[in-house]
Short mmCIF file of C-alpha atoms in Angstrom, two decimals:
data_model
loop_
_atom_site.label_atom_id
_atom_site.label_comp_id
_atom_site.label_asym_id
_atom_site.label_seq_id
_atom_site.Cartn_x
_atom_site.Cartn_y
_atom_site.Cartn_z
CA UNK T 12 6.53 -9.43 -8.65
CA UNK T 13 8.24 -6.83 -6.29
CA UNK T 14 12.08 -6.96 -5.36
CA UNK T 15 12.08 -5.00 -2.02
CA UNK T 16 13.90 -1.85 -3.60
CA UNK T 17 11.88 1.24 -2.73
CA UNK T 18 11.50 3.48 -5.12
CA UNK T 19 9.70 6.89 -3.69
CA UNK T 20 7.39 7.65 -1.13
CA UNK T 21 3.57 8.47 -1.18
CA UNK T 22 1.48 10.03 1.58
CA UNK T 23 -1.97 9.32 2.48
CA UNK T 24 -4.02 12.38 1.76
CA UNK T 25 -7.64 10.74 2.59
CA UNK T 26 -9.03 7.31 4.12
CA UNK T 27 -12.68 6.98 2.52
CA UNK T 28 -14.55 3.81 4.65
CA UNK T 29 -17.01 2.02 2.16
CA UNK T 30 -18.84 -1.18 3.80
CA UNK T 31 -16.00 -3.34 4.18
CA UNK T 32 -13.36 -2.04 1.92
CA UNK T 33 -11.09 1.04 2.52
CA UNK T 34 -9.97 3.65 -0.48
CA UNK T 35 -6.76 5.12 0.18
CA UNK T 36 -6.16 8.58 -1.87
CA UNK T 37 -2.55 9.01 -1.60
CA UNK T 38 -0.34 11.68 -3.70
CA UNK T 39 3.27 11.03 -5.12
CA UNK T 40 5.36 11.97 -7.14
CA UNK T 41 5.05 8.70 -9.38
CA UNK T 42 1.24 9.72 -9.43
CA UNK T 43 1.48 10.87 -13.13
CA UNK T 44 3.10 7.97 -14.56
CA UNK T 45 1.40 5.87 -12.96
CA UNK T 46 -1.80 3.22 -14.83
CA UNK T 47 -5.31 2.52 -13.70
CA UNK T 48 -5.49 -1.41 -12.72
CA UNK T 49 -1.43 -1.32 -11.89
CA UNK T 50 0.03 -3.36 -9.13
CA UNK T 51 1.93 -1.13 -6.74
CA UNK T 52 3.38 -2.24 -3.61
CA UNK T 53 2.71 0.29 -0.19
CA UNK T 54 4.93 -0.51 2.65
CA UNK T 55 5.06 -4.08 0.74
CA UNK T 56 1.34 -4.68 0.47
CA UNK T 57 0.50 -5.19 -3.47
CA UNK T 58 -2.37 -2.82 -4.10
CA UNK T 59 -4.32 -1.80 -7.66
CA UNK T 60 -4.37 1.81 -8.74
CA UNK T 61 -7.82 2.10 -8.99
CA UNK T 62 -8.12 6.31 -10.03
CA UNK T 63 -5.39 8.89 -10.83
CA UNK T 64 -4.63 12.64 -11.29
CA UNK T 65 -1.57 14.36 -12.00
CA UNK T 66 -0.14 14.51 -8.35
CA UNK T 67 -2.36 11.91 -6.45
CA UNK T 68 -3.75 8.23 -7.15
CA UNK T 69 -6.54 6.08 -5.41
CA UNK T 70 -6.08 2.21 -4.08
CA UNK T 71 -8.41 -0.09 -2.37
CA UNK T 72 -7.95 -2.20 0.13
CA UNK T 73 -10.66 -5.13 1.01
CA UNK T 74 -11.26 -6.40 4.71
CA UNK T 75 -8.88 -9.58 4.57
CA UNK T 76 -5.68 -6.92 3.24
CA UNK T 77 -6.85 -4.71 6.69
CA UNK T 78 -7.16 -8.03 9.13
CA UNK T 79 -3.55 -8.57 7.91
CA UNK T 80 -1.39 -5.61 7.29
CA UNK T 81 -0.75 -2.68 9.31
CA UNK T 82 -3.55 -0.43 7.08
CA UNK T 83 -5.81 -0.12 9.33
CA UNK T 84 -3.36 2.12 11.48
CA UNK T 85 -2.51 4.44 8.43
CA UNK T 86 -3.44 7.82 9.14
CA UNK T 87 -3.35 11.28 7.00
CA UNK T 88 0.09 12.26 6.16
CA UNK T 89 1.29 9.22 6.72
CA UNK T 90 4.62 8.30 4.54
CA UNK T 91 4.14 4.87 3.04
CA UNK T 92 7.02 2.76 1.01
CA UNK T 93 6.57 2.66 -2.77
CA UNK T 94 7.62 0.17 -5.43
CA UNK T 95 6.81 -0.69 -8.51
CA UNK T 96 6.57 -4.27 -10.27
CA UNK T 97 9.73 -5.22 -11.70
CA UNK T 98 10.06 -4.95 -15.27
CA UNK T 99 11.08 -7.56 -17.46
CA UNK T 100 14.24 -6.35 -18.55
CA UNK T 101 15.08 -5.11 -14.71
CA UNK T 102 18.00 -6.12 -12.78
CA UNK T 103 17.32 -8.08 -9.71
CA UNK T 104 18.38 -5.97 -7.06
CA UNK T 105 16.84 -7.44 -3.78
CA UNK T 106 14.83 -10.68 -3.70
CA UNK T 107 11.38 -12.28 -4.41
CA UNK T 108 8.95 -10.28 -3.37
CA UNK T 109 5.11 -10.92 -3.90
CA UNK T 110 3.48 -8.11 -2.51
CA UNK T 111 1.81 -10.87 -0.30
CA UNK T 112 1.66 -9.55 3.68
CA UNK T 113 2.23 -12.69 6.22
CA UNK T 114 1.57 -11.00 8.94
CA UNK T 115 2.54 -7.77 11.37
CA UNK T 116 5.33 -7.52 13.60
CA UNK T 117 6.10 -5.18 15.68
CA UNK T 118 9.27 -3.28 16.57
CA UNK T 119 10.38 -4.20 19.94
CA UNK T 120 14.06 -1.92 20.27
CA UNK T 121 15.85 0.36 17.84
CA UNK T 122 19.41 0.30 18.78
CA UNK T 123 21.19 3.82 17.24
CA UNK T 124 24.67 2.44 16.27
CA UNK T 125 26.39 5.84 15.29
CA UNK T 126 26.21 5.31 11.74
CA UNK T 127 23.68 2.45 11.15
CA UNK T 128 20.78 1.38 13.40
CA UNK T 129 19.60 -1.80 14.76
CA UNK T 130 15.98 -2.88 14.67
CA UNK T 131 14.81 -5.86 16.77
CA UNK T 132 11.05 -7.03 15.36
CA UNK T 133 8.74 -9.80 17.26
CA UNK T 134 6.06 -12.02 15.43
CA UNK T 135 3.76 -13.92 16.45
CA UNK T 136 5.47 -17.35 16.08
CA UNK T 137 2.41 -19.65 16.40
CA UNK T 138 1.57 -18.49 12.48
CA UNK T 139 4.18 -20.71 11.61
CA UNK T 140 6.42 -18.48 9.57
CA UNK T 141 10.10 -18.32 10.51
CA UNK T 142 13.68 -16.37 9.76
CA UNK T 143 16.56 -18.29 9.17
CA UNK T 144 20.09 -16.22 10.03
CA UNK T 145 21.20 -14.44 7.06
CA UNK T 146 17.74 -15.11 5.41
CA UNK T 147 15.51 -12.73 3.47
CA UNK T 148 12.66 -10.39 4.99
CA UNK T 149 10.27 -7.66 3.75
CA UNK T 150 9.68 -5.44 6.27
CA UNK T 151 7.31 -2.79 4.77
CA UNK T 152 8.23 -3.39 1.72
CA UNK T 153 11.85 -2.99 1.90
CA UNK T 154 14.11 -6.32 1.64
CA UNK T 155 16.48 -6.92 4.25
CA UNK T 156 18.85 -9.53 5.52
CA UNK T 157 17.56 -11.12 9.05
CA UNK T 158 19.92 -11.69 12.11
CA UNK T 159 20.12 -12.79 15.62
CA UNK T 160 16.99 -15.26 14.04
CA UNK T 161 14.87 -16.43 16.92
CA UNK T 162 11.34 -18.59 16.87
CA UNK T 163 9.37 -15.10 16.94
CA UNK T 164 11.68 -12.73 15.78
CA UNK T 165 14.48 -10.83 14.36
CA UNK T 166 17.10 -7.87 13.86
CA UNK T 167 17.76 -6.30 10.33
CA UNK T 168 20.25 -3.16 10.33
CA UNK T 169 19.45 -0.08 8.32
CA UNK T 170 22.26 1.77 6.78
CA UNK T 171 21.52 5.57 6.29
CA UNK T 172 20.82 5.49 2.82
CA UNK T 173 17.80 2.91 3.65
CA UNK T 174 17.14 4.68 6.69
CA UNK T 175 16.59 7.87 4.66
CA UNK T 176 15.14 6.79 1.56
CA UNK T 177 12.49 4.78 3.45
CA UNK T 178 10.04 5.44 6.27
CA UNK T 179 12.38 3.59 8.77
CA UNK T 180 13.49 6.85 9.97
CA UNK T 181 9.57 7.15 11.46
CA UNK T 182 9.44 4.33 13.00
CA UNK T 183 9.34 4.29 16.39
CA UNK T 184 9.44 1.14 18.87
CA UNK T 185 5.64 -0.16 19.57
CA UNK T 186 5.16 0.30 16.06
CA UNK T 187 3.44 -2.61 13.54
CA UNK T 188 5.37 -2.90 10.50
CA UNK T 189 4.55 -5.54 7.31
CA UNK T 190 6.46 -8.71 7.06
CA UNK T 191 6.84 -10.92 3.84
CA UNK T 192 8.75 -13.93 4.55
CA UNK T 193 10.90 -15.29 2.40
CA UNK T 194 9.00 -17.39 -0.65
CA UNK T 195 11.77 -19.85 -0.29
CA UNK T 196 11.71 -20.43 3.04
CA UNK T 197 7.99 -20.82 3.23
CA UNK T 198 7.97 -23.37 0.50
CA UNK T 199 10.69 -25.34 2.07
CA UNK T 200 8.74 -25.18 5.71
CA UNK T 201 5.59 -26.77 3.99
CA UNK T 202 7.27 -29.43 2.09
CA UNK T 203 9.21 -30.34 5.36
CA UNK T 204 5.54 -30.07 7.27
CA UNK T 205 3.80 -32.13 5.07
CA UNK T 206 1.72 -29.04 4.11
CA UNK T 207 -0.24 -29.19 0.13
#
């Protein structure tokens, strides 16, 4: 379990294509504390360490992680949100966060408020996931409080620590970002629907 508090950064140093499945060798400055077989959570997708070295780490990512994140857009040198799982004795500083990618969005405006910045993001609404107005999102990784909630989107505002300590400040409008909505929500929506 994630709580949408990025800790570091990594950047993706190679993109090796293997049938199906894509190995991402990214370096860090977590690399050397980091465990074969631990979860880690890039731009809020929950990925395995699968190799390490002192400054760099491997992950894999299967075809049904591509279909439904924003990986297949990654690129060399790209800067990509870390966090680790939350420990057991951590405090809770964002909100529950699987690691589990809904879907993309993508960012339709980015508003430059003179001290904060706005961000308006569109989703497809026919996958049946929703905001409510001061409700929880991931959006790569990072948990935010959702605004100006409309079927098929959403604004968050980013605060310059956030925008600096995460790769908002790369993001550009026309981008795809990674959306976890909120657990809560998404249990309450099936109940309501009928869904098992």
């Amino acid at each position: 379990m994630f709580t949408g508090i990025i800790e570091s950064f990594a950047s993706v140093k190679e993109i090796i294509r293997e049938g199906t499945n894509v190995h991402f060798e990214l370096s860090s400055k977590l690399a050397p504390e980091l465990k074969i077989d631990q979860s880690l959570a890039h731009d809020g997708v929950c990925l395995t360490v699968v190799s390490t070295s002192p400054d760099s780490y491997r992950v894999t990512a299967i075809d049904e992680t591509i279909k439904k994140t924003n990986l297949s857009q990654w690129n060399i040198g790209k800067k990509v949100n870390l966090e680790r799982c939350m420990s057991a004795n951590g405090r809770f500083d964002g909100h529950i966060v699987q690691g589990h990618v809904d879907q993309v969005g993508k960012v339709k405006r980015i508003s430059d408020q003179q001290g904060s910045w706005i961000f308006d993001i569109e989703f497809d609404q026919n996958s049946g996931n929703i905001t409510v107005e001061k409700g929880s999102i991931t959006i790569n990784g990072t948990s935010l409080t959702c605004f100006n909630s409309i079927p098929g989107g959403f604004s968050v505002a980013i605060i310059p620590y956030t925008y600096e300590h995460t790769n908002f400040h790369q993001l550009q409008e026309g981008d795809w970002v990674n959306l976890e909505f909120d657990i809560v929500g998404k249990y309450i929506q099936r109940i309501t629907k009928g869904y098992s």
